């Protein structure tokens, strides 16, 4: 199979993320439905954190077994750096944007103007920011998945590459739901253009990773992107758990988180069967 065809199939695997995105345009969901959507997204994202960290730690773990201390040191440092930037970096970025919004809310309109007590218009809602963060974290994860597809093709394992494309495609369909769940939970209907943009951020990196992976086989690069993905997704999980607690629907939330976890394992099963 030509490199062009492998890249095309990698693009298809990435853009199956659009299958779940239209759920974000649900009209005025009920409070229970909002809580359920939020909780299912939490379950899917918790699974992704585990899945991403497992893949990131695998080459380090193998190096430990072989006593390859240089690989252990470089891989471990890369993972720690990626996690730190992905998690702590987003916390500080969120705090910085919050301070800017507060400053804009009290800034005078001009010389001699009175300070306004009204909040300044916000260009991004909290739910919109969460959706963007989820898409970014999933995009980093999917870049690493694309690397796996491209690496398999580069090594002549075409059947494995095709199975990975199928598995990652199914997996991305559930990730699309995870991206828009905060919007649906808040009753916000994103435009089709917004959904297109979120899909490009979340699914496009699968295609890019496939292109890079056909020409570059590098564990350190993969660990770096997986660490960034794990940190950013973990940050979003923390935020969504805070939203879930405010609903007061503990039983419904618990069952829906479990459902999200099971969906993650079910779609990942195809990838595992492919030997990834």
JSON list of N, CA, C and O in Angstrom, two decimals, residues 5-36:
[
{"chain": "A", "resi": 5, "resn": "UNK", "atom": "N", "xyz": [-1.97, 6.31, 0.37]},
{"chain": "A", "resi": 5, "resn": "UNK", "atom": "CA", "xyz": [-3.17, 5.60, 0.81]},
{"chain": "A", "resi": 5, "resn": "UNK", "atom": "C", "xyz": [-3.18, 5.42, 2.33]},
{"chain": "A", "resi": 5, "resn": "UNK", "atom": "O", "xyz": [-4.23, 5.52, 2.97]},
{"chain": "A", "resi": 6, "resn": "UNK", "atom": "N", "xyz": [-2.01, 5.13, 2.91]},
{"chain": "A", "resi": 6, "resn": "UNK", "atom": "CA", "xyz": [-1.92, 5.02, 4.37]},
{"chain": "A", "resi": 6, "resn": "UNK", "atom": "C", "xyz": [-2.28, 6.34, 5.02]},
{"chain": "A", "resi": 6, "resn": "UNK", "atom": "O", "xyz": [-3.03, 6.39, 6.01]},
{"chain": "A", "resi": 7, "resn": "UNK", "atom": "N", "xyz": [-1.77, 7.45, 4.46]},
{"chain": "A", "resi": 7, "resn": "UNK", "atom": "CA", "xyz": [-2.09, 8.77, 5.00]},
{"chain": "A", "resi": 7, "resn": "UNK", "atom": "C", "xyz": [-3.59, 9.07, 4.90]},
{"chain": "A", "resi": 7, "resn": "UNK", "atom": "O", "xyz": [-4.19, 9.62, 5.82]},
{"chain": "A", "resi": 8, "resn": "UNK", "atom": "N", "xyz": [-4.19, 8.66, 3.77]},
{"chain": "A", "resi": 8, "resn": "UNK", "atom": "CA", "xyz": [-5.63, 8.88, 3.58]},
{"chain": "A", "resi": 8, "resn": "UNK", "atom": "C", "xyz": [-6.43, 8.11, 4.63]},
{"chain": "A", "resi": 8, "resn": "UNK", "atom": "O", "xyz": [-7.38, 8.65, 5.23]},
{"chain": "A", "resi": 9, "resn": "UNK", "atom": "N", "xyz": [-6.06, 6.86, 4.87]},
{"chain": "A", "resi": 9, "resn": "UNK", "atom": "CA", "xyz": [-6.77, 6.06, 5.87]},
{"chain": "A", "resi": 9, "resn": "UNK", "atom": "C", "xyz": [-6.54, 6.62, 7.27]},
{"chain": "A", "resi": 9, "resn": "UNK", "atom": "O", "xyz": [-7.43, 6.56, 8.12]},
{"chain": "A", "resi": 10, "resn": "UNK", "atom": "N", "xyz": [-5.35, 7.16, 7.52]},
{"chain": "A", "resi": 10, "resn": "UNK", "atom": "CA", "xyz": [-5.09, 7.81, 8.81]},
{"chain": "A", "resi": 10, "resn": "UNK", "atom": "C", "xyz": [-6.00, 9.01, 9.01]},
{"chain": "A", "resi": 10, "resn": "UNK", "atom": "O", "xyz": [-6.48, 9.26, 10.11]},
{"chain": "A", "resi": 11, "resn": "UNK", "atom": "N", "xyz": [-6.24, 9.75, 7.92]},
{"chain": "A", "resi": 11, "resn": "UNK", "atom": "CA", "xyz": [-7.14, 10.90, 7.99]},
{"chain": "A", "resi": 11, "resn": "UNK", "atom": "C", "xyz": [-8.56, 10.45, 8.30]},
{"chain": "A", "resi": 11, "resn": "UNK", "atom": "O", "xyz": [-9.27, 11.06, 9.10]},
{"chain": "A", "resi": 12, "resn": "UNK", "atom": "N", "xyz": [-8.99, 9.34, 7.66]},
{"chain": "A", "resi": 12, "resn": "UNK", "atom": "CA", "xyz": [-10.33, 8.81, 7.93]},
{"chain": "A", "resi": 12, "resn": "UNK", "atom": "C", "xyz": [-10.47, 8.42, 9.39]},
{"chain": "A", "resi": 12, "resn": "UNK", "atom": "O", "xyz": [-11.48, 8.70, 10.05]},
{"chain": "A", "resi": 13, "resn": "UNK", "atom": "N", "xyz": [-9.42, 7.76, 9.94]},
{"chain": "A", "resi": 13, "resn": "UNK", "atom": "CA", "xyz": [-9.45, 7.35, 11.35]},
{"chain": "A", "resi": 13, "resn": "UNK", "atom": "C", "xyz": [-9.58, 8.56, 12.26]},
{"chain": "A", "resi": 13, "resn": "UNK", "atom": "O", "xyz": [-10.31, 8.52, 13.26]},
{"chain": "A", "resi": 14, "resn": "UNK", "atom": "N", "xyz": [-8.89, 9.65, 11.92]},
{"chain": "A", "resi": 14, "resn": "UNK", "atom": "CA", "xyz": [-8.95, 10.84, 12.76]},
{"chain": "A", "resi": 14, "resn": "UNK", "atom": "C", "xyz": [-10.29, 11.54, 12.68]},
{"chain": "A", "resi": 14, "resn": "UNK", "atom": "O", "xyz": [-10.83, 11.98, 13.70]},
{"chain": "A", "resi": 15, "resn": "UNK", "atom": "N", "xyz": [-10.85, 11.62, 11.49]},
{"chain": "A", "resi": 15, "resn": "UNK", "atom": "CA", "xyz": [-12.05, 12.42, 11.31]},
{"chain": "A", "resi": 15, "resn": "UNK", "atom": "C", "xyz": [-13.35, 11.67, 11.63]},
{"chain": "A", "resi": 15, "resn": "UNK", "atom": "O", "xyz": [-14.43, 12.24, 11.49]},
{"chain": "A", "resi": 16, "resn": "UNK", "atom": "N", "xyz": [-13.24, 10.41, 12.06]},
{"chain": "A", "resi": 16, "resn": "UNK", "atom": "CA", "xyz": [-14.43, 9.77, 12.62]},
{"chain": "A", "resi": 16, "resn": "UNK", "atom": "C", "xyz": [-14.85, 10.44, 13.92]},
{"chain": "A", "resi": 16, "resn": "UNK", "atom": "O", "xyz": [-15.94, 10.18, 14.43]},
{"chain": "A", "resi": 17, "resn": "UNK", "atom": "N", "xyz": [-13.99, 11.33, 14.43]},
{"chain": "A", "resi": 17, "resn": "UNK", "atom": "CA", "xyz": [-14.34, 12.10, 15.62]},
{"chain": "A", "resi": 17, "resn": "UNK", "atom": "C", "xyz": [-15.59, 12.93, 15.39]},
{"chain": "A", "resi": 17, "resn": "UNK", "atom": "O", "xyz": [-16.32, 13.27, 16.33]},
{"chain": "A", "resi": 18, "resn": "UNK", "atom": "N", "xyz": [-15.87, 13.25, 14.12]},
{"chain": "A", "resi": 18, "resn": "UNK", "atom": "CA", "xyz": [-17.05, 14.05, 13.80]},
{"chain": "A", "resi": 18, "resn": "UNK", "atom": "C", "xyz": [-18.36, 13.29, 14.02]},
{"chain": "A", "resi": 18, "resn": "UNK", "atom": "O", "xyz": [-19.42, 13.89, 14.07]},
{"chain": "A", "resi": 19, "resn": "UNK", "atom": "N", "xyz": [-18.28, 11.96, 14.17]},
{"chain": "A", "resi": 19, "resn": "UNK", "atom": "CA", "xyz": [-19.50, 11.19, 14.40]},
{"chain": "A", "resi": 19, "resn": "UNK", "atom": "C", "xyz": [-20.16, 11.55, 15.73]},
{"chain": "A", "resi": 19, "resn": "UNK", "atom": "O", "xyz": [-21.38, 11.49, 15.86]},
{"chain": "A", "resi": 20, "resn": "UNK", "atom": "N", "xyz": [-19.34, 11.91, 16.73]},
{"chain": "A", "resi": 20, "resn": "UNK", "atom": "CA", "xyz": [-19.90, 12.23, 18.05]},
{"chain": "A", "resi": 20, "resn": "UNK", "atom": "C", "xyz": [-20.14, 13.71, 18.27]},
{"chain": "A", "resi": 20, "resn": "UNK", "atom": "O", "xyz": [-20.87, 14.09, 19.20]},
{"chain": "A", "resi": 21, "resn": "UNK", "atom": "N", "xyz": [-19.56, 14.57, 17.44]},
{"chain": "A", "resi": 21, "resn": "UNK", "atom": "CA", "xyz": [-19.66, 16.01, 17.67]},
{"chain": "A", "resi": 21, "resn": "UNK", "atom": "C", "xyz": [-21.08, 16.59, 17.54]},
{"chain": "A", "resi": 21, "resn": "UNK", "atom": "O", "xyz": [-21.42, 17.51, 18.29]},
{"chain": "A", "resi": 22, "resn": "UNK", "atom": "N", "xyz": [-21.93, 16.11, 16.62]},
{"chain": "A", "resi": 22, "resn": "UNK", "atom": "CA", "xyz": [-23.27, 16.71, 16.50]},
{"chain": "A", "resi": 22, "resn": "UNK", "atom": "C", "xyz": [-24.11, 16.64, 17.77]},
{"chain": "A", "resi": 22, "resn": "UNK", "atom": "O", "xyz": [-25.09, 17.38, 17.91]},
{"chain": "A", "resi": 23, "resn": "UNK", "atom": "N", "xyz": [-23.75, 15.76, 18.72]},
{"chain": "A", "resi": 23, "resn": "UNK", "atom": "CA", "xyz": [-24.49, 15.70, 19.98]},
{"chain": "A", "resi": 23, "resn": "UNK", "atom": "C", "xyz": [-24.43, 17.03, 20.73]},
{"chain": "A", "resi": 23, "resn": "UNK", "atom": "O", "xyz": [-25.27, 17.33, 21.57]},
{"chain": "A", "resi": 24, "resn": "UNK", "atom": "N", "xyz": [-23.41, 17.83, 20.42]},
{"chain": "A", "resi": 24, "resn": "UNK", "atom": "CA", "xyz": [-23.27, 19.12, 21.07]},
{"chain": "A", "resi": 24, "resn": "UNK", "atom": "C", "xyz": [-24.36, 20.11, 20.69]},
{"chain": "A", "resi": 24, "resn": "UNK", "atom": "O", "xyz": [-24.51, 21.15, 21.34]},
{"chain": "A", "resi": 25, "resn": "UNK", "atom": "N", "xyz": [-25.15, 19.80, 19.67]},
{"chain": "A", "resi": 25, "resn": "UNK", "atom": "CA", "xyz": [-26.21, 20.72, 19.23]},
{"chain": "A", "resi": 25, "resn": "UNK", "atom": "C", "xyz": [-27.58, 20.32, 19.75]},
{"chain": "A", "resi": 25, "resn": "UNK", "atom": "O", "xyz": [-28.61, 20.76, 19.23]},
{"chain": "A", "resi": 26, "resn": "UNK", "atom": "N", "xyz": [-27.60, 19.49, 20.78]},
{"chain": "A", "resi": 26, "resn": "UNK", "atom": "CA", "xyz": [-28.88, 19.15, 21.40]},
{"chain": "A", "resi": 26, "resn": "UNK", "atom": "C", "xyz": [-29.56, 20.42, 21.92]},
{"chain": "A", "resi": 26, "resn": "UNK", "atom": "O", "xyz": [-28.92, 21.29, 22.51]},
{"chain": "A", "resi": 27, "resn": "UNK", "atom": "N", "xyz": [-30.87, 20.53, 21.72]},
{"chain": "A", "resi": 27, "resn": "UNK", "atom": "CA", "xyz": [-31.61, 21.71, 22.17]},
{"chain": "A", "resi": 27, "resn": "UNK", "atom": "C", "xyz": [-32.08, 21.55, 23.62]},
{"chain": "A", "resi": 27, "resn": "UNK", "atom": "O", "xyz": [-32.71, 20.56, 23.97]},
{"chain": "A", "resi": 28, "resn": "UNK", "atom": "N", "xyz": [-31.74, 22.50, 24.45]},
{"chain": "A", "resi": 28, "resn": "UNK", "atom": "CA", "xyz": [-32.19, 22.60, 25.84]},
{"chain": "A", "resi": 28, "resn": "UNK", "atom": "C", "xyz": [-32.34, 21.25, 26.54]},
{"chain": "A", "resi": 28, "resn": "UNK", "atom": "O", "xyz": [-33.45, 20.83, 26.86]},
{"chain": "A", "resi": 29, "resn": "UNK", "atom": "N", "xyz": [-31.25, 20.50, 26.74]},
{"chain": "A", "resi": 29, "resn": "UNK", "atom": "CA", "xyz": [-31.36, 19.24, 27.45]},
{"chain": "A", "resi": 29, "resn": "UNK", "atom": "C", "xyz": [-31.82, 19.43, 28.89]},
{"chain": "A", "resi": 29, "resn": "UNK", "atom": "O", "xyz": [-31.56, 20.47, 29.50]},
{"chain": "A", "resi": 30, "resn": "UNK", "atom": "N", "xyz": [-32.52, 18.46, 29.44]},
{"chain": "A", "resi": 30, "resn": "UNK", "atom": "CA", "xyz": [-33.00, 18.53, 30.82]},
{"chain": "A", "resi": 30, "resn": "UNK", "atom": "C", "xyz": [-31.82, 18.46, 31.78]},
{"chain": "A", "resi": 30, "resn": "UNK", "atom": "O", "xyz": [-30.73, 18.01, 31.41]},
{"chain": "A", "resi": 31, "resn": "UNK", "atom": "N", "xyz": [-32.01, 18.90, 33.03]},
{"chain": "A", "resi": 31, "resn": "UNK", "atom": "CA", "xyz": [-30.91, 18.84, 34.01]},
{"chain": "A", "resi": 31, "resn": "UNK", "atom": "C", "xyz": [-30.33, 17.43, 34.16]},
{"chain": "A", "resi": 31, "resn": "UNK", "atom": "O", "xyz": [-29.11, 17.27, 34.28]},
{"chain": "A", "resi": 32, "resn": "UNK", "atom": "N", "xyz": [-31.20, 16.41, 34.16]},
{"chain": "A", "resi": 32, "resn": "UNK", "atom": "CA", "xyz": [-30.69, 15.04, 34.30]},
{"chain": "A", "resi": 32, "resn": "UNK", "atom": "C", "xyz": [-29.88, 14.63, 33.07]},
{"chain": "A", "resi": 32, "resn": "UNK", "atom": "O", "xyz": [-28.86, 13.95, 33.20]},
{"chain": "A", "resi": 33, "resn": "UNK", "atom": "N", "xyz": [-30.33, 15.03, 31.89]},
{"chain": "A", "resi": 33, "resn": "UNK", "atom": "CA", "xyz": [-29.59, 14.70, 30.68]},
{"chain": "A", "resi": 33, "resn": "UNK", "atom": "C", "xyz": [-28.25, 15.43, 30.67]},
{"chain": "A", "resi": 33, "resn": "UNK", "atom": "O", "xyz": [-27.22, 14.87, 30.27]},
{"chain": "A", "resi": 34, "resn": "UNK", "atom": "N", "xyz": [-28.26, 16.68, 31.11]},
{"chain": "A", "resi": 34, "resn": "UNK", "atom": "CA", "xyz": [-27.00, 17.43, 31.19]},
{"chain": "A", "resi": 34, "resn": "UNK", "atom": "C", "xyz": [-26.01, 16.73, 32.12]},
{"chain": "A", "resi": 34, "resn": "UNK", "atom": "O", "xyz": [-24.83, 16.57, 31.79]},
{"chain": "A", "resi": 35, "resn": "UNK", "atom": "N", "xyz": [-26.51, 16.32, 33.29]},
{"chain": "A", "resi": 35, "resn": "UNK", "atom": "CA", "xyz": [-25.64, 15.62, 34.25]},
{"chain": "A", "resi": 35, "resn": "UNK", "atom": "C", "xyz": [-25.13, 14.31, 33.66]},
{"chain": "A", "resi": 35, "resn": "UNK", "atom": "O", "xyz": [-23.96, 13.95, 33.85]},
{"chain": "A", "resi": 36, "resn": "UNK", "atom": "N", "xyz": [-25.98, 13.60, 32.93]},
{"chain": "A", "resi": 36, "resn": "UNK", "atom": "CA", "xyz": [-25.59, 12.32, 32.34]},
{"chain": "A", "resi": 36, "resn": "UNK", "atom": "C", "xyz": [-24.52, 12.52, 31.28]},
{"chain": "A", "resi": 36, "resn": "UNK", "atom": "O", "xyz": [-23.52, 11.78, 31.23]}
]
